[in-house]
Coordinates of C-alpha atoms and ligand atoms in Angstrom, one line a residue:
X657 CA -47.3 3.8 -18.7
X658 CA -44.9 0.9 -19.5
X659 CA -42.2 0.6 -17.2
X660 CA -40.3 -2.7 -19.3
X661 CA -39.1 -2.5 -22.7
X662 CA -38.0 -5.5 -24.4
X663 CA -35.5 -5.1 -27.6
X664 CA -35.8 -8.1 -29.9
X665 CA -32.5 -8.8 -31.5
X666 CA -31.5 -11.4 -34.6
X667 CA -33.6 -14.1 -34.2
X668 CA -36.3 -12.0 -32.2
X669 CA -37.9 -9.8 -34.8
X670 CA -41.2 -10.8 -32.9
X671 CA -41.8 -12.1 -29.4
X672 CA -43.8 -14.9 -29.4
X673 CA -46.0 -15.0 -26.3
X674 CA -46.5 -11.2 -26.5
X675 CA -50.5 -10.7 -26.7
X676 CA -50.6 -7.1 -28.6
X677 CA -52.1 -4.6 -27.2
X678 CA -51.4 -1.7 -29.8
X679 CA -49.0 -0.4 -31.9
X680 CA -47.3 2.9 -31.6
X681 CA -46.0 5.0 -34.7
X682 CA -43.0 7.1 -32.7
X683 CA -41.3 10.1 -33.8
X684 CA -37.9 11.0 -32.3
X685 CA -35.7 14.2 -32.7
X686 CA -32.8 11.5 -33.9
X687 CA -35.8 10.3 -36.4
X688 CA -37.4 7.0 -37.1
X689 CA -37.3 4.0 -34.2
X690 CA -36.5 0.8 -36.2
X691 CA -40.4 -0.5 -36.0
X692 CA -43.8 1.2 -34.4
X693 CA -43.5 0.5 -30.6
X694 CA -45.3 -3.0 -29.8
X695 CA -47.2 -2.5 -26.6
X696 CA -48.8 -6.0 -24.9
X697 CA -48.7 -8.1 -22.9
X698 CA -46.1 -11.1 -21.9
X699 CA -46.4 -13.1 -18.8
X700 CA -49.4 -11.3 -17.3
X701 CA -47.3 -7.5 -17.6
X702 CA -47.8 -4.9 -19.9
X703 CA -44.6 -4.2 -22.2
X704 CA -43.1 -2.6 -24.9
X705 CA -41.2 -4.6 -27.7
X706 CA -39.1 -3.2 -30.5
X707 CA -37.5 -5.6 -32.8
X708 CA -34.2 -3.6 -33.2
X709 CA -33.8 -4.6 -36.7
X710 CA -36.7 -3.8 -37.6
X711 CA -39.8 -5.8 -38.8
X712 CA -39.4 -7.6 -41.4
X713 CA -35.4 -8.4 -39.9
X714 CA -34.0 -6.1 -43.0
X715 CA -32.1 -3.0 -41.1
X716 CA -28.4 -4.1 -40.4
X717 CA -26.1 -3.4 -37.5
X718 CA -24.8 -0.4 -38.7
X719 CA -27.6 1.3 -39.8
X720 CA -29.9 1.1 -36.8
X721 CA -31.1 4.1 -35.1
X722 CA -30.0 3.0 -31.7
X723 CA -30.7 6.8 -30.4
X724 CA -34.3 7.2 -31.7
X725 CA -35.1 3.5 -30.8
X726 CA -33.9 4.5 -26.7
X727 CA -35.5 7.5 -26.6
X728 CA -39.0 6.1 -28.2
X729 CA -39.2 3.8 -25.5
X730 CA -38.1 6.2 -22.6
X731 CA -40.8 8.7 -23.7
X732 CA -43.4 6.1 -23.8
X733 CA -42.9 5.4 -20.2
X734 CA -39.9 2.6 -20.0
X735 CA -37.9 2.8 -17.7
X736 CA -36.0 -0.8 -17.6
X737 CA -34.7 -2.6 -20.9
X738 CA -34.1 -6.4 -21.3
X739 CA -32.0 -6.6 -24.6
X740 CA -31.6 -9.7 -27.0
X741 CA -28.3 -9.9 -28.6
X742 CA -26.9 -12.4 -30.6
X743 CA -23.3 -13.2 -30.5
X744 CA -20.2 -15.4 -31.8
X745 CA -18.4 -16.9 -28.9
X746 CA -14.9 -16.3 -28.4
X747 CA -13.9 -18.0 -25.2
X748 CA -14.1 -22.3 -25.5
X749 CA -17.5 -22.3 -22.6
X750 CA -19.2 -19.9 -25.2
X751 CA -20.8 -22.8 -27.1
X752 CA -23.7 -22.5 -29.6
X753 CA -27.4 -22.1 -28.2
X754 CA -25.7 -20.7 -24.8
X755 CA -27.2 -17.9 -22.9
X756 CA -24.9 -15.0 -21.7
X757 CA -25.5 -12.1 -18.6
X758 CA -22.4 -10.1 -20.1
X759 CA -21.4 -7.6 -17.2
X760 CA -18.4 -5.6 -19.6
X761 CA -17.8 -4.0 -23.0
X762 CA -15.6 -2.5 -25.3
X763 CA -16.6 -1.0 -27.9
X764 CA -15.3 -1.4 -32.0
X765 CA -17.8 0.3 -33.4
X766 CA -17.0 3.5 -35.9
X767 CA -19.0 6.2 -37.0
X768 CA -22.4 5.0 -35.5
X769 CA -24.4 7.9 -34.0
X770 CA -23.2 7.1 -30.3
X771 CA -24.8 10.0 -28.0
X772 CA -27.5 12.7 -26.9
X773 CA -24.7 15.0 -26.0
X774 CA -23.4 16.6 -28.9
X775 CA -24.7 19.6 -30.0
X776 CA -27.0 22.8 -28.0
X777 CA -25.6 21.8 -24.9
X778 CA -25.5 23.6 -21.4
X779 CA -22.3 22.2 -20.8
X780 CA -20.1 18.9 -21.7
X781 CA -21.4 15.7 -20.1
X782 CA -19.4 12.5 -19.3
X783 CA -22.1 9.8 -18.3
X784 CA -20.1 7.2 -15.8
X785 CA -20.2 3.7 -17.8
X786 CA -17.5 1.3 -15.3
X787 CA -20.6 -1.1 -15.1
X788 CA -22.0 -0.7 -18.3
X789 CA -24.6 -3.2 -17.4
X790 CA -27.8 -2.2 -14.5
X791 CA -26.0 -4.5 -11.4
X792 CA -29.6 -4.8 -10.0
X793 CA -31.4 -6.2 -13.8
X794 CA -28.7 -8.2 -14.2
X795 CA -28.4 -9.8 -10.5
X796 CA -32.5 -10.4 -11.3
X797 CA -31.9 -12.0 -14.3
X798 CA -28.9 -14.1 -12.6
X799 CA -31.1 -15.4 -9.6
X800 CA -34.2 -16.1 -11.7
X801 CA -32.0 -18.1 -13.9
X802 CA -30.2 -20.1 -10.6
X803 CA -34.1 -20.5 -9.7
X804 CA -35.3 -21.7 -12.3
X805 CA -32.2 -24.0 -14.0
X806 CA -32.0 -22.2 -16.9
X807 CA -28.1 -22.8 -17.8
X808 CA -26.6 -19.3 -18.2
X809 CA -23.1 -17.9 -18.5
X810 CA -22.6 -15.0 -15.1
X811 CA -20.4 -13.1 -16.5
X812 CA -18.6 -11.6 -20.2
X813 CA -16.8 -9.0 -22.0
X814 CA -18.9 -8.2 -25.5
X815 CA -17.0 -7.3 -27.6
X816 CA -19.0 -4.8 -29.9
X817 CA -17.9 -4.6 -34.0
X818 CA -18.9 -2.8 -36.5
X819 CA -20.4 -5.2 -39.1
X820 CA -22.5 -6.2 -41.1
X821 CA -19.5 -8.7 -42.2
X822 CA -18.3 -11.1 -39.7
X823 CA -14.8 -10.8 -38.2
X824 CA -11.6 -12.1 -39.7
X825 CA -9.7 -14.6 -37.5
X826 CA -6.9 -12.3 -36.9
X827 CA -9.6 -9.4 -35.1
X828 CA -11.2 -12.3 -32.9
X829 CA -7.5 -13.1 -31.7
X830 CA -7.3 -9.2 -31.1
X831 CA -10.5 -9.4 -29.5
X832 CA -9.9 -12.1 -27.4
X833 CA -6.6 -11.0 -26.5
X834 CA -8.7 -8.0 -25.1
X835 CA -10.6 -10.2 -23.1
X836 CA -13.7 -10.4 -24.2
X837 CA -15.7 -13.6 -24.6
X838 CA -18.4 -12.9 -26.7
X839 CA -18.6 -10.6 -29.9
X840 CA -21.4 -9.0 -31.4
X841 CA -22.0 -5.9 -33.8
X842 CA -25.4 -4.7 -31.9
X843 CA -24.3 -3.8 -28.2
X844 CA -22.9 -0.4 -28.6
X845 CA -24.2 2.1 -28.9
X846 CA -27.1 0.7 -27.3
X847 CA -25.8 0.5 -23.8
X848 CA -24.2 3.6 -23.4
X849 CA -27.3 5.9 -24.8
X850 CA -29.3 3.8 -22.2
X851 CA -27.1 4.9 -19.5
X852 CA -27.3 8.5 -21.2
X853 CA -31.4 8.0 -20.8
X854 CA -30.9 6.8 -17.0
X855 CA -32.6 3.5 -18.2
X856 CA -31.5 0.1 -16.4
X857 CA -30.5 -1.9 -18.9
X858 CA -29.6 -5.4 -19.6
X859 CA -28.7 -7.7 -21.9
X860 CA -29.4 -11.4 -22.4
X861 CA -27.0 -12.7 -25.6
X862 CA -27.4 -15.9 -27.5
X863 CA -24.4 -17.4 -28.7
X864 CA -25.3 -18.2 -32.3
X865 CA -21.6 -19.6 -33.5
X866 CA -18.0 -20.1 -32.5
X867 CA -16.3 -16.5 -33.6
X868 CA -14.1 -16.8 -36.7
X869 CA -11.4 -19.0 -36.4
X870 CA -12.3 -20.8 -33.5
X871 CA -14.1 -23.4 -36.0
X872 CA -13.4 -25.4 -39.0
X873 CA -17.1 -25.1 -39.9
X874 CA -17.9 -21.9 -42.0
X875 CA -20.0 -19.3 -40.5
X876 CA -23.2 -19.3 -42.5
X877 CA -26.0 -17.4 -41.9
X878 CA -28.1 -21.4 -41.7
X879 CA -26.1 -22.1 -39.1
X880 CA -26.7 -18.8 -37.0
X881 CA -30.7 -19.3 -37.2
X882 CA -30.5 -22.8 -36.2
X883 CA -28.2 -22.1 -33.4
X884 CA -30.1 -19.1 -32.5
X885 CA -33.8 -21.1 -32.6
X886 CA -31.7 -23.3 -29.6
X887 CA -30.8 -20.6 -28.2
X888 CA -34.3 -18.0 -28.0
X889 CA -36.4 -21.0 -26.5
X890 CA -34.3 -21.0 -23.3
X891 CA -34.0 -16.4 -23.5
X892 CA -37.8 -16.8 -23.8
X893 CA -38.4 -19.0 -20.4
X894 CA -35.8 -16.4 -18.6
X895 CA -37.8 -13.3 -19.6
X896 CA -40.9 -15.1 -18.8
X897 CA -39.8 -16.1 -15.0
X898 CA -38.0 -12.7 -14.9
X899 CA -41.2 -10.3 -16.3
X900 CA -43.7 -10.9 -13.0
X901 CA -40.3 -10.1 -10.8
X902 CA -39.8 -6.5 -12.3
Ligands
HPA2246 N1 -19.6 -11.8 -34.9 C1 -20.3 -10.7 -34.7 N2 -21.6 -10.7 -34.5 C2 -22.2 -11.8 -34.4 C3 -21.6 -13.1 -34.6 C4 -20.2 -13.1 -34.8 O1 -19.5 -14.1 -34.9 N3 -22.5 -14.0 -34.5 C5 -23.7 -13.4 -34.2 N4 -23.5 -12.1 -34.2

């Protein structure tokens, strides 16, 4: 049994590092996970990767299967989930290449399949979701960064849209006059059908650009893999310091 799962975001389509193991062709009832289940090993642990957006990086925001992708994992054994997402940053001290801990979220997404509990149910359920992060993975995450000098934002609202187009300046302002400091189109669902599944999940963003309007340079999908390249190396050495700790 795996007790970690790692879900690769943009950028993170495969962990590098990760000796495989095997691979695991997963059914779900909510259908097909976004890849087979990657099981190996990373920093002397067994765990289970799933790029999110499939492998080759070709299933967009919108369309992934966030509730078959969650429950894969959970009935191969994980219990704990370290998320890659990549982000715009809103606030001026989200710069390009920074790491994020976000601890909030509010959520813009539309019609995405968001929950287990909708239909042959014993009675209505209302998950509690005030922290929608795990306090203890991220406080982990938070000293093995301090530990280790990795350079990492504490704290951040991510804002989650619905994609796959980026965000006009006008919604960013709306956004930010929210208060959240990050935006990404990948973070919701996700979260809250973890918390549905009991899993501890975490998330560990990389700013790939400023969010629209908060630049003169155009946001091009160039400049979110470079930025992003910046940004993994640094994700990668947390995860590595953090996988022996969990
Ligand atoms: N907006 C939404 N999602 C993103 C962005 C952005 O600017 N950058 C990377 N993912």
């Amino acid at each position: 049994m795996t007790a970690l799962g790692i879900i690769g975001g943009s950028g993170l389509a495969a962990l590098s590092g990760l000796r495989v193991l095997r691979r695991l062709v997963q059914q779900s009832p909510w259908g097909e996970p976004s890849a087979p289940l990657v099981v190996g090993e990373f920093a002397g642990v067994e765990v289970m990767f799933l790029p999110r957006h499939g492998q080759p990086h070709a299933i967009p925001p919108h369309r992934v299967n966030y509730r078959a992708n969650l429950w894969a994992l959970r009935e191969n054994g994980v219990r704990r989930i370290i998320a890659f997402n990549a982000v715009g940053g809103i606030s001026a001290d989200m710069r390009p290449g920074d790491l994020v801990l976000p601890d909030q979220i509010i959520d813009y997404t539309w019609a995405r399949p968001h929950t287990y509990f909708e239909s042959d149910l014993d009675r209505v359920t209302h998950v509690d979701f005030t922290e929608p992060y795990s306090r203890e993975l991220r406080a982990l995450l938070l000293a093995i960064a301090a530990d280790r000098n990795i350079q990492v934002h504490t704290r951040g609202t991510y804002g989650a849209t619905q994609g796959p187009r980026l965000e006009s300046a006008a919604e960013i302002a709306r956004l930010e006059r929210d208060g959240c400091h990050v935006v990404g189109m990948t973070g919701m669902p996700e979260a809250a059908l973890a918390r549905e599944l009991e899993l501890d999940y975490a998330s560990i963003c990389v700013v790939a650009n400023r969010a629209a309007g908060k630049s003169p340079e155009p946001i091009t999908m160039d400049l979110i893999q470079k930025n992003l390249e910046q940004g993994i190396g640094r994700a990668l050495q947390l995860l590595q310091a953090a996988i022996p700790r969990l």
